[in-house]
Amino acid sequence: MSTTNSTPTPVKGSPMLLVLFAVVLAPTFLIGYAVGAGSASVVGGFVAMYSLIAFLGGPLRADLRLAAALSPLLLFAAIVPRLLGEVSRPAAIAVIVLIVFVAALLPLRGPRFVTVGLGLGMVTLFAYGMALIGPAGPWQVVIAAVTGVVTAVVLRVLLGIGDPSKATREKIADVLDAEVPALTTAFDTWLADGRRRWLGIALGAASHYRLALHSAEAVQRAQQAEAADGELAALRTRAHELAEQLRAKKPGPAPQTGAGDTTIEFGSEASAALDAVEGTITERDTSRVALADRLRTSVLRPSVRLRSIQVRHAVRTAFGLLLILVITSYLPAGDPLVATALLTTFGILQASWRETLDKARPRVVGLVGGAALAVVIILVVPAPYLPVVALTALVVALWNMMARPAVAYAFMVVVTVGFNTSLRHTDPVHTLVEYAVLTLTAALIGVLVGFAVVPGLRPEPLRHRIVTARSKTERALRAMTGPDRAEALALHRAAAQARAELTPDHEQLDDDQLAELDRFRAALRDLSMLGTTAALGRTADTERLRAALEALEAPASDGETPAVLESIVAGLADQVRTTEAQLLDSLPDR
């Protein structure tokens, strides 16, 4: 068998957030001051940055449609809570909790809306909690918010005008060569970008290639066939070259690695799928594919249920923000750390216990290290030099935020103490203590309170949800192989909802169980994607799909491998039932 280097690649920082700060914040500050926003321009700058986060992620056409629909809500979130808080703080808190609840529900519309919900929530909390250095009237807040949203829209146009469909091609190309192909995300992006025929064919062929490659790798592992290493490597090399061709705005020269003879099982099907990708890249038929909106909605968007994971997450997030809003309401007016406490709570609260711990841990570790570093700086660095130290710490924090969050949060402590001491003339020790208390309170709310207060919305045990997801996906695919597609619409919606529930809630899973759950979830999504392709007339492989569904009902056998199955779909069905059996064996009944 081939060996790989097990030495982990050092994690490196990234200038992305620094560039984002420079490109978004600085122009918005200048424009805000020029149009009369005054000290509220800082609010406009961060509204622009968080709005751009919401607007980025897809092709330009889809992102601009999203911006047109979302901009009024962003303006409402940036203006109303802040101005309402000056009249009635309880009313402002109620509005914020409602907006955050909506933001936490947005991911139900698809993976693209994860960043939309993030941007909406951060705009709301930052605009409400940000303490201004100077006075600002209501109209200045309005002008700043409008300036921020308009700037974000203009920047989105400038970033995408040169290649409007770049994101679509990249997501489809990722299906060919990414470690974890996001088929559903690629399909959703293709739908939103005008459903160009050549990209649809490329996506379908790429998904078939990944399924065939997975089956071939399973055969290789089962048979310990070292001779197959070269053939698999050749397939991956060709797929990567085709992916680069797909990412290019204009077709370039044909890949140097051509299709070769394959002797491994499923190798010919993988090679044929790559041939289809290469053919459609060369032709690039830009005609649109007709697709019923009802089918698209049923396949991609699960319905909202009271006991769903996402609804429970939305309730938990809203309640957690309600608590921290009430706590910070007792702080003096204009306290500069209110926004920090709100954003920390919002960032820690996640859909599962493990994800929440993963978000809270680097903040707590960073707080400890940052507090020690801040104490040394307070004792050693003269006050006039604190702004320089804080600015340097900000650069280090932004550089490491994505790769080493604990390091980034440690330096953010220095940023907070340094800037507030120098610009707002606060006591550095008092600022440090308050920062520590608010951060620990936010972590406590996220990790403990959020999981204790809504047990009535807790979903069924994970093992029950696994069985339900498999059976509902099977029923939806069976309906799609029959003549009546109307029934398949409702069944696909139910199956999508069941797959969305495959997230651990209170269950404590180890790394092996989490990996197995990821494989099971991905296999179900892939099966659903193939069924959708069959329903849209993309394949005539209906008989193989029926055979795979028959195999799906059979109990998993430890001695059976994809080598004895007859098709890619059947190999995938075998993966579903095998991983399901392994998960059910390892999970408790309750």
PDB file of C-alpha atoms in Angstrom, residues 146-407:
ATOM      1  CA  VAL A 146     -26.724  53.222   4.913  1.00  0.00           C
ATOM      2  CA  THR A 147     -23.133  54.066   3.988  1.00  0.00           C
ATOM      3  CA  GLY A 148     -21.982  50.705   5.328  1.00  0.00           C
ATOM      4  CA  VAL A 149     -24.545  48.631   3.427  1.00  0.00           C
ATOM      5  CA  VAL A 150     -24.055  50.569   0.176  1.00  0.00           C
ATOM      6  CA  THR A 151     -20.285  50.216   0.475  1.00  0.00           C
ATOM      7  CA  ALA A 152     -20.652  46.461   0.987  1.00  0.00           C
ATOM      8  CA  VAL A 153     -22.813  46.144  -2.142  1.00  0.00           C
ATOM      9  CA  VAL A 154     -20.367  48.200  -4.222  1.00  0.00           C
ATOM     10  CA  LEU A 155     -17.423  46.124  -2.997  1.00  0.00           C
ATOM     11  CA  ARG A 156     -19.283  42.904  -3.812  1.00  0.00           C
ATOM     12  CA  VAL A 157     -19.826  44.133  -7.368  1.00  0.00           C
ATOM     13  CA  LEU A 158     -16.182  45.140  -7.735  1.00  0.00           C
ATOM     14  CA  LEU A 159     -14.979  41.796  -6.377  1.00  0.00           C
ATOM     15  CA  GLY A 160     -17.134  39.791  -8.775  1.00  0.00           C
ATOM     16  CA  ILE A 161     -17.613  41.839 -11.923  1.00  0.00           C
ATOM     17  CA  GLY A 162     -14.522  40.409 -13.603  1.00  0.00           C
ATOM     18  CA  ASP A 163     -15.712  36.803 -13.278  1.00  0.00           C
ATOM     19  CA  PRO A 164     -19.342  36.603 -12.089  1.00  0.00           C
ATOM     20  CA  SER A 165     -19.563  32.789 -12.149  1.00  0.00           C
ATOM     21  CA  LYS A 166     -16.196  32.070 -10.547  1.00  0.00           C
ATOM     22  CA  ALA A 167     -17.725  30.769  -7.313  1.00  0.00           C
ATOM     23  CA  THR A 168     -19.941  28.309  -9.196  1.00  0.00           C
ATOM     24  CA  ARG A 169     -17.064  26.850 -11.175  1.00  0.00           C
ATOM     25  CA  GLU A 170     -14.891  26.622  -8.068  1.00  0.00           C
ATOM     26  CA  LYS A 171     -17.516  24.753  -6.051  1.00  0.00           C
ATOM     27  CA  ILE A 172     -18.122  22.289  -8.893  1.00  0.00           C
ATOM     28  CA  ALA A 173     -14.363  21.867  -9.388  1.00  0.00           C
ATOM     29  CA  ASP A 174     -14.021  21.135  -5.674  1.00  0.00           C
ATOM     30  CA  VAL A 175     -16.258  18.108  -6.189  1.00  0.00           C
ATOM     31  CA  LEU A 176     -13.492  16.707  -8.378  1.00  0.00           C
ATOM     32  CA  ASP A 177     -10.452  17.247  -6.172  1.00  0.00           C
ATOM     33  CA  ALA A 178     -11.427  18.454  -2.685  1.00  0.00           C
ATOM     34  CA  GLU A 179     -10.900  16.078   0.231  1.00  0.00           C
ATOM     35  CA  VAL A 180     -14.547  16.434   1.272  1.00  0.00           C
ATOM     36  CA  PRO A 181     -16.714  17.254  -1.765  1.00  0.00           C
ATOM     37  CA  ALA A 182     -19.719  19.434  -0.926  1.00  0.00           C
ATOM     38  CA  LEU A 183     -22.158  18.128  -3.541  1.00  0.00           C
ATOM     39  CA  THR A 184     -25.222  19.803  -2.083  1.00  0.00           C
ATOM     40  CA  THR A 185     -23.503  23.187  -1.848  1.00  0.00           C
ATOM     41  CA  ALA A 186     -22.261  22.897  -5.435  1.00  0.00           C
ATOM     42  CA  PHE A 187     -25.724  21.908  -6.659  1.00  0.00           C
ATOM     43  CA  ASP A 188     -27.370  24.792  -4.810  1.00  0.00           C
ATOM     44  CA  THR A 189     -24.808  27.249  -6.208  1.00  0.00           C
ATOM     45  CA  TRP A 190     -25.383  25.968  -9.744  1.00  0.00           C
ATOM     46  CA  LEU A 191     -29.118  26.446  -9.331  1.00  0.00           C
ATOM     47  CA  ALA A 192     -28.649  30.021  -8.122  1.00  0.00           C
ATOM     48  CA  ASP A 193     -26.314  30.939 -10.993  1.00  0.00           C
ATOM     49  CA  GLY A 194     -28.666  30.420 -13.893  1.00  0.00           C
ATOM     50  CA  ARG A 195     -28.418  26.615 -14.251  1.00  0.00           C
ATOM     51  CA  ARG A 196     -25.958  26.628 -17.169  1.00  0.00           C
ATOM     52  CA  ARG A 197     -26.064  23.275 -18.925  1.00  0.00           C
ATOM     53  CA  TRP A 198     -22.339  22.656 -19.167  1.00  0.00           C
ATOM     54  CA  LEU A 199     -21.825  23.272 -15.476  1.00  0.00           C
ATOM     55  CA  GLY A 200     -24.761  20.998 -14.619  1.00  0.00           C
ATOM     56  CA  ILE A 201     -23.299  18.191 -16.719  1.00  0.00           C
ATOM     57  CA  ALA A 202     -19.884  18.754 -15.142  1.00  0.00           C
ATOM     58  CA  LEU A 203     -21.389  18.582 -11.653  1.00  0.00           C
ATOM     59  CA  GLY A 204     -23.262  15.363 -12.402  1.00  0.00           C
ATOM     60  CA  ALA A 205     -20.187  13.739 -13.933  1.00  0.00           C
ATOM     61  CA  ALA A 206     -17.959  14.948 -11.097  1.00  0.00           C
ATOM     62  CA  SER A 207     -20.300  13.438  -8.512  1.00  0.00           C
ATOM     63  CA  HIS A 208     -20.267  10.123 -10.395  1.00  0.00           C
ATOM     64  CA  TYR A 209     -16.470  10.247 -10.468  1.00  0.00           C
ATOM     65  CA  ARG A 210     -16.226  10.763  -6.707  1.00  0.00           C
ATOM     66  CA  LEU A 211     -18.601   7.901  -6.024  1.00  0.00           C
ATOM     67  CA  ALA A 212     -16.685   5.614  -8.380  1.00  0.00           C
ATOM     68  CA  LEU A 213     -13.361   6.663  -6.853  1.00  0.00           C
ATOM     69  CA  HIS A 214     -14.685   5.996  -3.351  1.00  0.00           C
ATOM     70  CA  SER A 215     -15.848   2.527  -4.405  1.00  0.00           C
ATOM     71  CA  ALA A 216     -12.499   1.794  -6.067  1.00  0.00           C
ATOM     72  CA  GLU A 217     -10.644   2.853  -2.932  1.00  0.00           C
ATOM     73  CA  ALA A 218     -12.887   0.617  -0.826  1.00  0.00           C
ATOM     74  CA  VAL A 219     -12.093  -2.331  -3.099  1.00  0.00           C
ATOM     75  CA  GLN A 220      -8.389  -1.557  -2.875  1.00  0.00           C
ATOM     76  CA  ARG A 221      -8.503  -1.464   0.922  1.00  0.00           C
ATOM     77  CA  ALA A 222     -10.490  -4.691   1.119  1.00  0.00           C
ATOM     78  CA  GLN A 223      -8.214  -6.573  -1.274  1.00  0.00           C
ATOM     79  CA  GLN A 224      -4.983  -4.832  -0.158  1.00  0.00           C
ATOM     80  CA  ALA A 225      -4.168  -4.393  -3.845  1.00  0.00           C
ATOM     81  CA  GLU A 226      -0.936  -2.426  -3.990  1.00  0.00           C
ATOM     82  CA  ALA A 227      -0.927  -2.620  -7.783  1.00  0.00           C
ATOM     83  CA  ALA A 228      -3.994  -0.370  -7.867  1.00  0.00           C
ATOM     84  CA  ASP A 229      -2.135   2.542  -6.261  1.00  0.00           C
ATOM     85  CA  GLY A 230      -0.798   3.775  -9.586  1.00  0.00           C
ATOM     86  CA  GLU A 231      -4.188   3.667 -11.294  1.00  0.00           C
ATOM     87  CA  LEU A 232      -5.887   5.528  -8.452  1.00  0.00           C
ATOM     88  CA  ALA A 233      -3.121   8.145  -8.434  1.00  0.00           C
ATOM     89  CA  ALA A 234      -3.530   8.612 -12.189  1.00  0.00           C
ATOM     90  CA  LEU A 235      -7.278   9.130 -11.773  1.00  0.00           C
ATOM     91  CA  ARG A 236      -6.717  11.718  -9.036  1.00  0.00           C
ATOM     92  CA  THR A 237      -4.090  13.538 -11.112  1.00  0.00           C
ATOM     93  CA  ARG A 238      -6.386  13.721 -14.114  1.00  0.00           C
ATOM     94  CA  ALA A 239      -9.285  14.873 -11.921  1.00  0.00           C
ATOM     95  CA  HIS A 240      -7.126  17.649 -10.454  1.00  0.00           C
ATOM     96  CA  GLU A 241      -6.069  18.835 -13.912  1.00  0.00           C
ATOM     97  CA  LEU A 242      -9.688  18.884 -15.061  1.00  0.00           C
ATOM     98  CA  ALA A 243     -10.660  20.756 -11.902  1.00  0.00           C
ATOM     99  CA  GLU A 244      -8.098  23.453 -12.738  1.00  0.00           C
ATOM    100  CA  GLN A 245      -9.539  23.648 -16.252  1.00  0.00           C
ATOM    101  CA  LEU A 246     -12.998  24.009 -14.759  1.00  0.00           C
ATOM    102  CA  ARG A 247     -11.895  26.802 -12.426  1.00  0.00           C
ATOM    103  CA  ALA A 248     -10.398  28.789 -15.310  1.00  0.00           C
ATOM    104  CA  LYS A 249     -12.558  31.564 -16.746  1.00  0.00           C
ATOM    105  CA  LYS A 250     -11.708  30.511 -20.296  1.00  0.00           C
ATOM    106  CA  PRO A 251     -10.866  26.959 -21.414  1.00  0.00           C
ATOM    107  CA  GLY A 252      -7.147  26.387 -21.734  1.00  0.00           C
ATOM    108  CA  PRO A 253      -5.151  23.584 -23.346  1.00  0.00           C
ATOM    109  CA  ALA A 254      -6.332  20.040 -22.805  1.00  0.00           C
ATOM    110  CA  PRO A 255      -4.901  18.267 -19.734  1.00  0.00           C
ATOM    111  CA  GLN A 256      -1.662  16.392 -20.323  1.00  0.00           C
ATOM    112  CA  THR A 257      -2.893  13.354 -18.417  1.00  0.00           C
ATOM    113  CA  GLY A 258      -5.308  11.467 -20.616  1.00  0.00           C
ATOM    114  CA  ALA A 259      -7.595   8.569 -19.930  1.00  0.00           C
ATOM    115  CA  GLY A 260      -5.708   5.316 -19.562  1.00  0.00           C
ATOM    116  CA  ASP A 261      -6.717   1.683 -19.251  1.00  0.00           C
ATOM    117  CA  THR A 262      -7.948   0.778 -15.793  1.00  0.00           C
ATOM    118  CA  THR A 263      -8.086  -2.709 -14.369  1.00  0.00           C
ATOM    119  CA  ILE A 264      -9.417  -1.959 -10.902  1.00  0.00           C
ATOM    120  CA  GLU A 265     -13.115  -2.330 -10.244  1.00  0.00           C
ATOM    121  CA  PHE A 266     -15.045   0.939 -10.708  1.00  0.00           C
ATOM    122  CA  GLY A 267     -11.997   2.414 -12.441  1.00  0.00           C
ATOM    123  CA  SER A 268     -13.651   2.409 -15.854  1.00  0.00           C
ATOM    124  CA  GLU A 269     -16.706   4.212 -14.477  1.00  0.00           C
ATOM    125  CA  ALA A 270     -14.490   6.835 -12.820  1.00  0.00           C
ATOM    126  CA  SER A 271     -12.571   7.324 -16.067  1.00  0.00           C
ATOM    127  CA  ALA A 272     -15.799   7.624 -18.068  1.00  0.00           C
ATOM    128  CA  ALA A 273     -17.067  10.276 -15.659  1.00  0.00           C
ATOM    129  CA  LEU A 274     -13.848  12.263 -16.145  1.00  0.00           C
ATOM    130  CA  ASP A 275     -14.285  11.931 -19.917  1.00  0.00           C
ATOM    131  CA  ALA A 276     -17.714  13.530 -19.546  1.00  0.00           C
ATOM    132  CA  VAL A 277     -16.241  16.375 -17.493  1.00  0.00           C
ATOM    133  CA  GLU A 278     -13.531  16.980 -20.092  1.00  0.00           C
ATOM    134  CA  GLY A 279     -16.072  16.995 -22.911  1.00  0.00           C
ATOM    135  CA  THR A 280     -18.362  19.537 -21.304  1.00  0.00           C
ATOM    136  CA  ILE A 281     -15.409  21.805 -20.379  1.00  0.00           C
ATOM    137  CA  THR A 282     -14.439  21.915 -24.043  1.00  0.00           C
ATOM    138  CA  GLU A 283     -17.959  22.571 -25.355  1.00  0.00           C
ATOM    139  CA  ARG A 284     -19.248  24.886 -22.583  1.00  0.00           C
ATOM    140  CA  ASP A 285     -22.910  24.850 -23.573  1.00  0.00           C
ATOM    141  CA  THR A 286     -24.303  27.927 -21.786  1.00  0.00           C
ATOM    142  CA  SER A 287     -27.995  27.203 -22.392  1.00  0.00           C
ATOM    143  CA  ARG A 288     -30.213  27.073 -19.322  1.00  0.00           C
ATOM    144  CA  VAL A 289     -31.635  23.876 -17.851  1.00  0.00           C
ATOM    145  CA  ALA A 290     -35.347  24.034 -17.031  1.00  0.00           C
ATOM    146  CA  LEU A 291     -36.138  22.996 -13.473  1.00  0.00           C
ATOM    147  CA  ALA A 292     -39.329  23.166 -11.450  1.00  0.00           C
ATOM    148  CA  ASP A 293     -38.964  25.391  -8.392  1.00  0.00           C
ATOM    149  CA  ARG A 294     -41.026  22.984  -6.295  1.00  0.00           C
ATOM    150  CA  LEU A 295     -38.600  20.145  -6.948  1.00  0.00           C
ATOM    151  CA  ARG A 296     -35.580  22.332  -6.175  1.00  0.00           C
ATOM    152  CA  THR A 297     -37.120  23.534  -2.921  1.00  0.00           C
ATOM    153  CA  SER A 298     -38.128  20.041  -1.839  1.00  0.00           C
ATOM    154  CA  VAL A 299     -34.720  18.548  -2.540  1.00  0.00           C
ATOM    155  CA  LEU A 300     -32.570  21.263  -0.995  1.00  0.00           C
ATOM    156  CA  ARG A 301     -34.560  22.925   1.775  1.00  0.00           C
ATOM    157  CA  PRO A 302     -35.854  20.988   4.755  1.00  0.00           C
ATOM    158  CA  SER A 303     -38.999  22.211   6.412  1.00  0.00           C
ATOM    159  CA  VAL A 304     -38.900  23.839   9.848  1.00  0.00           C
ATOM    160  CA  ARG A 305     -39.966  21.644  12.773  1.00  0.00           C
ATOM    161  CA  LEU A 306     -40.183  22.655  16.404  1.00  0.00           C
ATOM    162  CA  ARG A 307     -37.860  19.884  17.604  1.00  0.00           C
ATOM    163  CA  SER A 308     -35.302  20.255  14.814  1.00  0.00           C
ATOM    164  CA  ILE A 309     -31.641  20.886  15.605  1.00  0.00           C
ATOM    165  CA  GLN A 310     -31.656  24.298  13.929  1.00  0.00           C
ATOM    166  CA  VAL A 311     -34.782  25.515  15.726  1.00  0.00           C
ATOM    167  CA  ARG A 312     -33.331  24.413  19.050  1.00  0.00           C
ATOM    168  CA  HIS A 313     -30.104  26.205  18.178  1.00  0.00           C
ATOM    169  CA  ALA A 314     -32.065  29.359  17.327  1.00  0.00           C
ATOM    170  CA  VAL A 315     -33.933  29.219  20.653  1.00  0.00           C
ATOM    171  CA  ARG A 316     -30.690  28.623  22.541  1.00  0.00           C
ATOM    172  CA  THR A 317     -28.945  31.485  20.736  1.00  0.00           C
ATOM    173  CA  ALA A 318     -31.815  33.894  21.349  1.00  0.00           C
ATOM    174  CA  PHE A 319     -31.997  32.959  25.033  1.00  0.00           C
ATOM    175  CA  GLY A 320     -28.228  33.224  25.466  1.00  0.00           C
ATOM    176  CA  LEU A 321     -28.208  36.687  23.894  1.00  0.00           C
ATOM    177  CA  LEU A 322     -31.158  37.685  26.075  1.00  0.00           C
ATOM    178  CA  LEU A 323     -29.145  36.795  29.173  1.00  0.00           C
ATOM    179  CA  ILE A 324     -26.015  38.662  28.137  1.00  0.00           C
ATOM    180  CA  LEU A 325     -28.087  41.668  27.023  1.00  0.00           C
ATOM    181  CA  VAL A 326     -29.743  41.819  30.436  1.00  0.00           C
ATOM    182  CA  ILE A 327     -26.386  41.451  32.194  1.00  0.00           C
ATOM    183  CA  THR A 328     -24.712  44.177  30.134  1.00  0.00           C
ATOM    184  CA  SER A 329     -27.695  46.493  30.638  1.00  0.00           C
ATOM    185  CA  TYR A 330     -26.395  47.053  34.179  1.00  0.00           C
ATOM    186  CA  LEU A 331     -23.086  48.387  32.861  1.00  0.00           C
ATOM    187  CA  PRO A 332     -22.635  52.162  32.548  1.00  0.00           C
ATOM    188  CA  ALA A 333     -23.948  53.779  29.364  1.00  0.00           C
ATOM    189  CA  GLY A 334     -21.284  53.822  26.671  1.00  0.00           C
ATOM    190  CA  ASP A 335     -19.265  50.967  28.168  1.00  0.00           C
ATOM    191  CA  PRO A 336     -16.833  49.925  25.393  1.00  0.00           C
ATOM    192  CA  LEU A 337     -16.932  46.212  26.265  1.00  0.00           C
ATOM    193  CA  VAL A 338     -20.653  45.658  25.674  1.00  0.00           C
ATOM    194  CA  ALA A 339     -20.105  44.850  21.998  1.00  0.00           C
ATOM    195  CA  THR A 340     -17.294  42.446  22.928  1.00  0.00           C
ATOM    196  CA  ALA A 341     -19.541  40.541  25.342  1.00  0.00           C
ATOM    197  CA  LEU A 342     -22.396  40.314  22.827  1.00  0.00           C
ATOM    198  CA  LEU A 343     -20.231  39.150  19.926  1.00  0.00           C
ATOM    199  CA  THR A 344     -18.406  36.625  22.132  1.00  0.00           C
ATOM    200  CA  THR A 345     -21.674  35.051  23.254  1.00  0.00           C
ATOM    201  CA  PHE A 346     -22.984  34.949  19.689  1.00  0.00           C
ATOM    202  CA  GLY A 347     -19.758  33.380  18.437  1.00  0.00           C
ATOM    203  CA  ILE A 348     -19.638  30.671  21.102  1.00  0.00           C
ATOM    204  CA  LEU A 349     -23.218  29.425  20.748  1.00  0.00           C
ATOM    205  CA  GLN A 350     -23.243  26.632  18.144  1.00  0.00           C
ATOM    206  CA  ALA A 351     -25.638  23.905  17.046  1.00  0.00           C
ATOM    207  CA  SER A 352     -23.966  21.104  19.031  1.00  0.00           C
ATOM    208  CA  TRP A 353     -22.271  20.679  22.396  1.00  0.00           C
ATOM    209  CA  ARG A 354     -18.921  19.759  20.844  1.00  0.00           C
ATOM    210  CA  GLU A 355     -18.921  22.698  18.427  1.00  0.00           C
ATOM    211  CA  THR A 356     -19.780  25.071  21.270  1.00  0.00           C
ATOM    212  CA  LEU A 357     -16.880  23.744  23.347  1.00  0.00           C
ATOM    213  CA  ASP A 358     -14.576  24.119  20.339  1.00  0.00           C
ATOM    214  CA  LYS A 359     -15.561  27.785  20.080  1.00  0.00           C
ATOM    215  CA  ALA A 360     -15.336  28.489  23.814  1.00  0.00           C
ATOM    216  CA  ARG A 361     -11.994  26.779  24.449  1.00  0.00           C
ATOM    217  CA  PRO A 362      -9.705  29.108  22.422  1.00  0.00           C
ATOM    218  CA  ARG A 363     -11.436  32.156  23.885  1.00  0.00           C
ATOM    219  CA  VAL A 364     -10.819  31.002  27.450  1.00  0.00           C
ATOM    220  CA  VAL A 365      -7.241  29.927  26.694  1.00  0.00           C
ATOM    221  CA  GLY A 366      -6.630  33.208  24.893  1.00  0.00           C
ATOM    222  CA  LEU A 367      -8.087  35.131  27.818  1.00  0.00           C
ATOM    223  CA  VAL A 368      -5.642  33.529  30.255  1.00  0.00           C
ATOM    224  CA  GLY A 369      -2.624  34.117  28.031  1.00  0.00           C
ATOM    225  CA  GLY A 370      -3.769  37.571  26.974  1.00  0.00           C
ATOM    226  CA  ALA A 371      -4.401  38.676  30.549  1.00  0.00           C
ATOM    227  CA  ALA A 372      -0.872  37.686  31.554  1.00  0.00           C
ATOM    228  CA  LEU A 373       0.559  39.482  28.524  1.00  0.00           C
ATOM    229  CA  ALA A 374      -1.565  42.574  29.199  1.00  0.00           C
ATOM    230  CA  VAL A 375      -0.366  42.753  32.810  1.00  0.00           C
ATOM    231  CA  VAL A 376       3.256  42.705  31.655  1.00  0.00           C
ATOM    232  CA  ILE A 377       2.544  45.421  29.077  1.00  0.00           C
ATOM    233  CA  ILE A 378       0.758  47.604  31.639  1.00  0.00           C
ATOM    234  CA  LEU A 379       3.738  47.339  33.987  1.00  0.00           C
ATOM    235  CA  VAL A 380       6.466  47.809  31.379  1.00  0.00           C
ATOM    236  CA  VAL A 381       5.154  49.950  28.505  1.00  0.00           C
ATOM    237  CA  PRO A 382       4.651  53.698  29.084  1.00  0.00           C
ATOM    238  CA  ALA A 383       1.109  54.937  28.462  1.00  0.00           C
ATOM    239  CA  PRO A 384       1.981  57.040  25.361  1.00  0.00           C
ATOM    240  CA  TYR A 385       3.181  53.882  23.578  1.00  0.00           C
ATOM    241  CA  LEU A 386       0.080  51.804  24.291  1.00  0.00           C
ATOM    242  CA  PRO A 387      -1.651  52.701  20.970  1.00  0.00           C
ATOM    243  CA  VAL A 388       1.370  51.406  19.035  1.00  0.00           C
ATOM    244  CA  VAL A 389       1.392  48.192  21.080  1.00  0.00           C
ATOM    245  CA  ALA A 390      -2.369  47.787  20.603  1.00  0.00           C
ATOM    246  CA  LEU A 391      -2.097  48.317  16.834  1.00  0.00           C
ATOM    247  CA  THR A 392       0.697  45.754  16.597  1.00  0.00           C
ATOM    248  CA  ALA A 393      -1.370  43.306  18.652  1.00  0.00           C
ATOM    249  CA  LEU A 394      -4.335  43.884  16.317  1.00  0.00           C
ATOM    250  CA  VAL A 395      -2.230  42.949  13.286  1.00  0.00           C
ATOM    251  CA  VAL A 396      -1.017  39.768  15.019  1.00  0.00           C
ATOM    252  CA  ALA A 397      -4.557  38.889  16.122  1.00  0.00           C
ATOM    253  CA  LEU A 398      -6.082  39.329  12.669  1.00  0.00           C
ATOM    254  CA  TRP A 399      -3.235  37.390  11.053  1.00  0.00           C
ATOM    255  CA  ASN A 400      -3.791  34.377  13.322  1.00  0.00           C
ATOM    256  CA  MET A 401      -7.580  34.481  13.754  1.00  0.00           C
ATOM    257  CA  MET A 402      -8.351  31.704  11.265  1.00  0.00           C
ATOM    258  CA  ALA A 403      -5.357  29.431  11.905  1.00  0.00           C
ATOM    259  CA  ARG A 404      -4.578  29.903  15.614  1.00  0.00           C
ATOM    260  CA  PRO A 405      -7.645  31.416  17.298  1.00  0.00           C
ATOM    261  CA  ALA A 406      -6.294  31.040  20.844  1.00  0.00           C
ATOM    262  CA  VAL A 407      -3.276  33.171  19.913  1.00  0.00           C
TER     263      VAL A 407
END
